[in-house]
XYZ file of C-alpha atoms in Angstrom:
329
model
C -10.521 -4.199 -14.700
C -12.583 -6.397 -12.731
C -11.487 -9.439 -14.056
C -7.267 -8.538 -13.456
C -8.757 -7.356 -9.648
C -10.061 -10.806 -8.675
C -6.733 -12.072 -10.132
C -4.691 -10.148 -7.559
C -7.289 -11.019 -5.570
C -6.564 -14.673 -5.421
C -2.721 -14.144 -5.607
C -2.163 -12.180 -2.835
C -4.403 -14.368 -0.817
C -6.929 -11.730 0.353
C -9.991 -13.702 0.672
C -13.017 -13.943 -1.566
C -14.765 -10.600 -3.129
C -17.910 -9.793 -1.444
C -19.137 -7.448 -3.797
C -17.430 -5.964 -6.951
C -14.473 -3.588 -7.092
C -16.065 0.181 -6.491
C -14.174 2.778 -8.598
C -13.275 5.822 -6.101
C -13.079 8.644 -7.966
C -10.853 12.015 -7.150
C -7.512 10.761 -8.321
C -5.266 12.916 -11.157
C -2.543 10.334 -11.592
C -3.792 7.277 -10.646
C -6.534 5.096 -10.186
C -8.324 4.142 -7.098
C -10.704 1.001 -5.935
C -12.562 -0.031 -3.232
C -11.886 -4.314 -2.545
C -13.713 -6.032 -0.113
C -13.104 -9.447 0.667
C -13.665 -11.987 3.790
C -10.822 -10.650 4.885
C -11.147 -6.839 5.105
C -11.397 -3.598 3.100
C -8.464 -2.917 0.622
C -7.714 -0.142 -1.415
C -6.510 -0.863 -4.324
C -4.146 1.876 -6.008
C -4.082 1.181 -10.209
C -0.653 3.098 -11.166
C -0.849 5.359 -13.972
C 1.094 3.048 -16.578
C 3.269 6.618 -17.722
C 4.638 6.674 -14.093
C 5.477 2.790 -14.373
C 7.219 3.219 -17.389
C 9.834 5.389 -16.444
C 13.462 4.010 -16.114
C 13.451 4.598 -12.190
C 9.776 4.000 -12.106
C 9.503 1.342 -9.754
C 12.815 2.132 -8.123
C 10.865 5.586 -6.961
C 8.059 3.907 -6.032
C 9.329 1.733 -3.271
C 11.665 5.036 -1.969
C 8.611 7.168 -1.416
C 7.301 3.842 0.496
C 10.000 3.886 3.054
C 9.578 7.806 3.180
C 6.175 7.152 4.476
C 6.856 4.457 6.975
C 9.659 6.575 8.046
C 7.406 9.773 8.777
C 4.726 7.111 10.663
C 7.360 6.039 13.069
C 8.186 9.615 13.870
C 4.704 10.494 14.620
C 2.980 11.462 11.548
C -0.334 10.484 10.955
C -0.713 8.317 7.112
C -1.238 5.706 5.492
C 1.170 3.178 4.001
C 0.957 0.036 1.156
C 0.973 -3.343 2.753
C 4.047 -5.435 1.814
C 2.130 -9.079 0.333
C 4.656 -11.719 -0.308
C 7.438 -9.437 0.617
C 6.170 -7.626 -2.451
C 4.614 -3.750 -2.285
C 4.160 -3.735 -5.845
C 1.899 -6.096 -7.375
C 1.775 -7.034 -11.010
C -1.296 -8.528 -13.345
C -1.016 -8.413 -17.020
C 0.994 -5.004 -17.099
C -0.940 -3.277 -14.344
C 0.774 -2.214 -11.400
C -1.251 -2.095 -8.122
C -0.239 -0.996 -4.469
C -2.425 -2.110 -1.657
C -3.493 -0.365 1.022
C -5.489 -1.252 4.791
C -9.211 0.991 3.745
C -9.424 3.830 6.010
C -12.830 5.403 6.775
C -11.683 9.022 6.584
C -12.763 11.566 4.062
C -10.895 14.688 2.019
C -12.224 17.764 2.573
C -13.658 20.516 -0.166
C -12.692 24.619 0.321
C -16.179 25.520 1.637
C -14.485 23.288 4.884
C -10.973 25.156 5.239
C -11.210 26.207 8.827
C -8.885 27.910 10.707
C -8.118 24.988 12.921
C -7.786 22.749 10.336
C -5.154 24.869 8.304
C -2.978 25.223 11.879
C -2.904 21.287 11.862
C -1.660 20.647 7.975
C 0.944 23.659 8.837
C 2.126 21.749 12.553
C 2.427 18.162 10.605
C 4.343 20.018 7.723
C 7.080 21.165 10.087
C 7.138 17.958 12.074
C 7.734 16.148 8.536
C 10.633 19.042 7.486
C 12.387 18.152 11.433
C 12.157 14.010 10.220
C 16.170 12.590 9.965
C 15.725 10.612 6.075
C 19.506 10.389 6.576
C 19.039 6.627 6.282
C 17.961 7.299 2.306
C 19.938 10.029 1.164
C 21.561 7.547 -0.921
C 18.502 5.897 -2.731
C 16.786 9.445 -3.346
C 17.366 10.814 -7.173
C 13.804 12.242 -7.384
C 14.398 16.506 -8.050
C 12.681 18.463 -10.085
C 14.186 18.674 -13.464
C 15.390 21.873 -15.054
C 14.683 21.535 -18.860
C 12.515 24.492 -19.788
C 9.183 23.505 -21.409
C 8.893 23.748 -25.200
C 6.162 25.247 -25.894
C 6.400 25.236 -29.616
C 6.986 21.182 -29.364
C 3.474 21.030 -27.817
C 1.461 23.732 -30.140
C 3.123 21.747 -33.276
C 1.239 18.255 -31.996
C -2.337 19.993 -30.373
C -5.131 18.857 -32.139
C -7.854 20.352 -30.119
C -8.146 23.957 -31.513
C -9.278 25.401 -27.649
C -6.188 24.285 -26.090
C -4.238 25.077 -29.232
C -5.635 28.954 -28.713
C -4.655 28.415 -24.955
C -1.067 27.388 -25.241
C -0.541 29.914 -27.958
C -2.212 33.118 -26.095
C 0.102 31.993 -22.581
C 2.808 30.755 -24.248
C 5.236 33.950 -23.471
C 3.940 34.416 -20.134
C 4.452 31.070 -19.377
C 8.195 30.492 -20.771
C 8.916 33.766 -18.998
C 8.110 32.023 -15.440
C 9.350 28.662 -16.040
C 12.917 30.384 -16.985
C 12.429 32.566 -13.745
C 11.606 29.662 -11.941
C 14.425 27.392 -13.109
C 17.038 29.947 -12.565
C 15.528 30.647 -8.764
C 15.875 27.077 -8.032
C 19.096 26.330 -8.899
C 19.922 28.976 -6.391
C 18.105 27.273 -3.073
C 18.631 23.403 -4.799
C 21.388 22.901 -2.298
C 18.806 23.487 1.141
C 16.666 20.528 0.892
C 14.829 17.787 2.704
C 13.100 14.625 1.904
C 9.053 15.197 2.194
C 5.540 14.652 0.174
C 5.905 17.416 -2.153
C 2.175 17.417 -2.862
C -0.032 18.081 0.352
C -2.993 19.368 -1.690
C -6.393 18.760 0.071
C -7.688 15.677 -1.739
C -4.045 14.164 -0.301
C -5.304 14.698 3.279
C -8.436 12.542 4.946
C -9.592 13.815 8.038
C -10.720 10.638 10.535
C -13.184 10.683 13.070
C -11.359 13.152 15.595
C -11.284 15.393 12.903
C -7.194 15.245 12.879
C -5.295 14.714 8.910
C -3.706 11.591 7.862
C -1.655 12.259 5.241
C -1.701 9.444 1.832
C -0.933 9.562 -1.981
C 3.164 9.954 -1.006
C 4.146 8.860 -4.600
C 5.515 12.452 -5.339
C 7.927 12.211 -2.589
C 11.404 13.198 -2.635
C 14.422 16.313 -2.762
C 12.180 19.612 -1.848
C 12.967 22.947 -0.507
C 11.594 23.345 2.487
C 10.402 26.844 1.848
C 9.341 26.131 -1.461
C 7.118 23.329 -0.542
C 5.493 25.898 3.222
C 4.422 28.467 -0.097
C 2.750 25.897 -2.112
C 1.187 23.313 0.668
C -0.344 27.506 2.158
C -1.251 28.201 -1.104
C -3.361 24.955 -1.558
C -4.854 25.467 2.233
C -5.528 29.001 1.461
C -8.166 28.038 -1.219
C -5.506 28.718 -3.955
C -6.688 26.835 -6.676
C -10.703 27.925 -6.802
C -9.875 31.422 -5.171
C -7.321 33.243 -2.549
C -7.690 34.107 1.270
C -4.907 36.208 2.528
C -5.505 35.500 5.861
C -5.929 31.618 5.640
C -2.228 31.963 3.748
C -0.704 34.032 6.596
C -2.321 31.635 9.061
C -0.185 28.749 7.365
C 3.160 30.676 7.396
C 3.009 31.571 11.387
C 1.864 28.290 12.161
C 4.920 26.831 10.396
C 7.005 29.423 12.042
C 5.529 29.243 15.459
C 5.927 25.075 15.334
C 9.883 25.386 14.538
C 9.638 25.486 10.865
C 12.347 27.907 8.914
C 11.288 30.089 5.681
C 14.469 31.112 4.281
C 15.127 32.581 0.957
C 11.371 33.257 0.796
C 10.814 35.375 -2.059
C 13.741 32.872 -4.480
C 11.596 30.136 -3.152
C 7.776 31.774 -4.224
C 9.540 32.209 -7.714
C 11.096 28.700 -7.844
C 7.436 27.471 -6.902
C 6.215 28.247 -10.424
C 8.048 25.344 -11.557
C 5.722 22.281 -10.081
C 2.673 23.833 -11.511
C 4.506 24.359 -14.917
C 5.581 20.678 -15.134
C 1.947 19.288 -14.072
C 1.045 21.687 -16.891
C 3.149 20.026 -18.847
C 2.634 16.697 -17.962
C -1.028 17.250 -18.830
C 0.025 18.261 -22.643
C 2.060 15.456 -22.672
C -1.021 13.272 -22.065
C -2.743 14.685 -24.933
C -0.038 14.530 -27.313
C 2.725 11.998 -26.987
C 1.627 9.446 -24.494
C -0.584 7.382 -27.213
C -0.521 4.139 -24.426
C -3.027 6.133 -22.401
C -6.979 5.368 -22.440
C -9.912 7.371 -23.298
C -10.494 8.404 -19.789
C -6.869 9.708 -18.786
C -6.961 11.613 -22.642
C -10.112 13.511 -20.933
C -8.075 13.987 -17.675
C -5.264 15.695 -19.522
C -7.443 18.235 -21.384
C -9.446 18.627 -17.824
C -6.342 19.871 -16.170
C -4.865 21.621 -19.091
C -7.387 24.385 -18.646
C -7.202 24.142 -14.664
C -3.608 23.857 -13.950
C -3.181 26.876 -16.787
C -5.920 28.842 -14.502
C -3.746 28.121 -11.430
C -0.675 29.456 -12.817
C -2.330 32.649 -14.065
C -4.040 32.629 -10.394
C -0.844 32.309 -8.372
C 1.129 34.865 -10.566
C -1.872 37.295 -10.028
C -1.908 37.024 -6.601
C 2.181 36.587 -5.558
C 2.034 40.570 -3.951
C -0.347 39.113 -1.740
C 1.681 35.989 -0.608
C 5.141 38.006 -0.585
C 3.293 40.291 1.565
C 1.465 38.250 4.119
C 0.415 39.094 7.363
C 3.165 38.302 9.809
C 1.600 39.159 13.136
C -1.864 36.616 12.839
């Protein structure tokens, strides 16, 4: 990987390496590298070859570009890939790069979900639901899709016996959300906006004023606005390693109190199952029909197999909680 780095190196024209690439690790989908040249730091983004492949693969990829600059000029914090040769994606031998300016900000881990911190995701999520994307409404096909999972499909190709024994055991429960799911969003389908869709923490780097700048914005496109308040809270509220109630109800006022609208809310909780079923899908899919895939994103896919499957189980165990919050924090 080296080798095909220099080479974009050289043809974009940033400058000599001083050092080699540095793998940054963190990423689910893609691939992420430190480049440091005469001229300045670069990150260099390696996209996952599955994502590249898809008929509107790169057609996506340059939307959810102009979604970003879009949300910068209205005043949100992020970070954006830097057009080279009136080019943002770059091509070497069948990889895909986009390059980005290296900012010297950090993600943060649960132990760090303040109160304060929490308030500011929630303010820049409704200032990003009030953004006018009228100028792309046209370009932007990117929805969830509502083909139920086949859960059979997967269990007949599983060669690992664990997560054979894993689909098998959750198999009912699962199908049972994802048809609950798909039925709740075509219901609220219609009320959408154009946003990130995936605000998780490791999508967030705090910079030296401690205020979030928002990256990764790959995943953007069509989202219910309600749908996307429950599952950026959940993620702020610790959801995937454990639950706080109040760090959830803290998310929904904020939202509220900064303009933002929750409608449909309980439709919307149910229709949220769906994004964590398709990364759970997506995952068997690495370990069972994408055969272009390395070693390393094989490992990945079995990785967050058993976490994403934990998740579910997590967020269905705990939905009295967030149809319940605490209104009045």
């Amino acid at each position: 990987m080296n080798d095909i780095i220099l080479e974009l190196v050289n043809k974009c024209n940033l400058g000599n390496l001083l050092e080699s690439p540095i793998r940054i690790e963190g990423g689910l989908l893609n691939k992420m590298f430190k480049v440091s040249t005469t001229k300045g730091n670069f990150a260099f983004k390696l996209i996952n070859p599955e994502v590249i492949k898809r008929k509107e693969g790169k057609k996506n990829i340059l939307f959810t570009e102009k979604v970003s600059n879009i949300a910068k000029k209205n005043g949100i914090k992020c970070i954006s890939a830097i057009e080279i040769n009136n080019e943002l994606i770059h091509s070497i031998k069948d990889n895909y790069f986009l390059i980005f300016d290296w900012f010297e900000g950090r993600p943060i881990g649960e132990a760090e979900l303040t109160e304060d911190k929490i308030k500011k995701i929630a303010k820049e999520l409704s200032k990003l639901h009030k953004i006018d994307f009228s100028t792309l409404k046209n370009e932007c096909d990117i929805y969830y899709e509502l083909d139920e999972i086949d859960f059979d499909f997967y269990l007949s190709k599983i060669k690992d016996e664990n997560i054979y024994n894993l689909v098998k055991e959750i198999k009912n429960r699962f199908n049972n959300l994802d048809k609950e799911s798909i039925e709740c969003l075509k219901k609220i389908k219609d009320k959408k906006v154009i946003s990130h869709r995936d605000l998780d923490l490791p999508n967030i780097l705090w910079n030296k004023e401690n205020m979030p700048v928002i990256i990764d914005w790959e995943t953007s496109g069509w989202v219910n606005p309600t749908l996307e308040v429950i599952d950026t809270a959940w993620n702020w509220a610790g959801g995937k390693d454990f639950f706080d109630k109040n760090k959830y109800s803290i998310f929904m006022n904020t939202y509220e109190k900064e303009g933002g609208i929750i409608d449909d809310y309980e439709i919307a909780f149910k229709a949220d199952y769906k994004a964590k079923l398709r990364w759970f899908e997506y995952n068997l899919k690495r370990i069972t029909i994408f055969d272009f895939l390395d070693e390393e994103e094989k490992k990945l896919g079995e990785k967050e197999v058993f976490r994403s499957a934990d998740e579910i189980i997590k967020f269905d165990d705990y939905k009295n909680d967030m149809l319940n919050y605490n209104k009045n924090i």
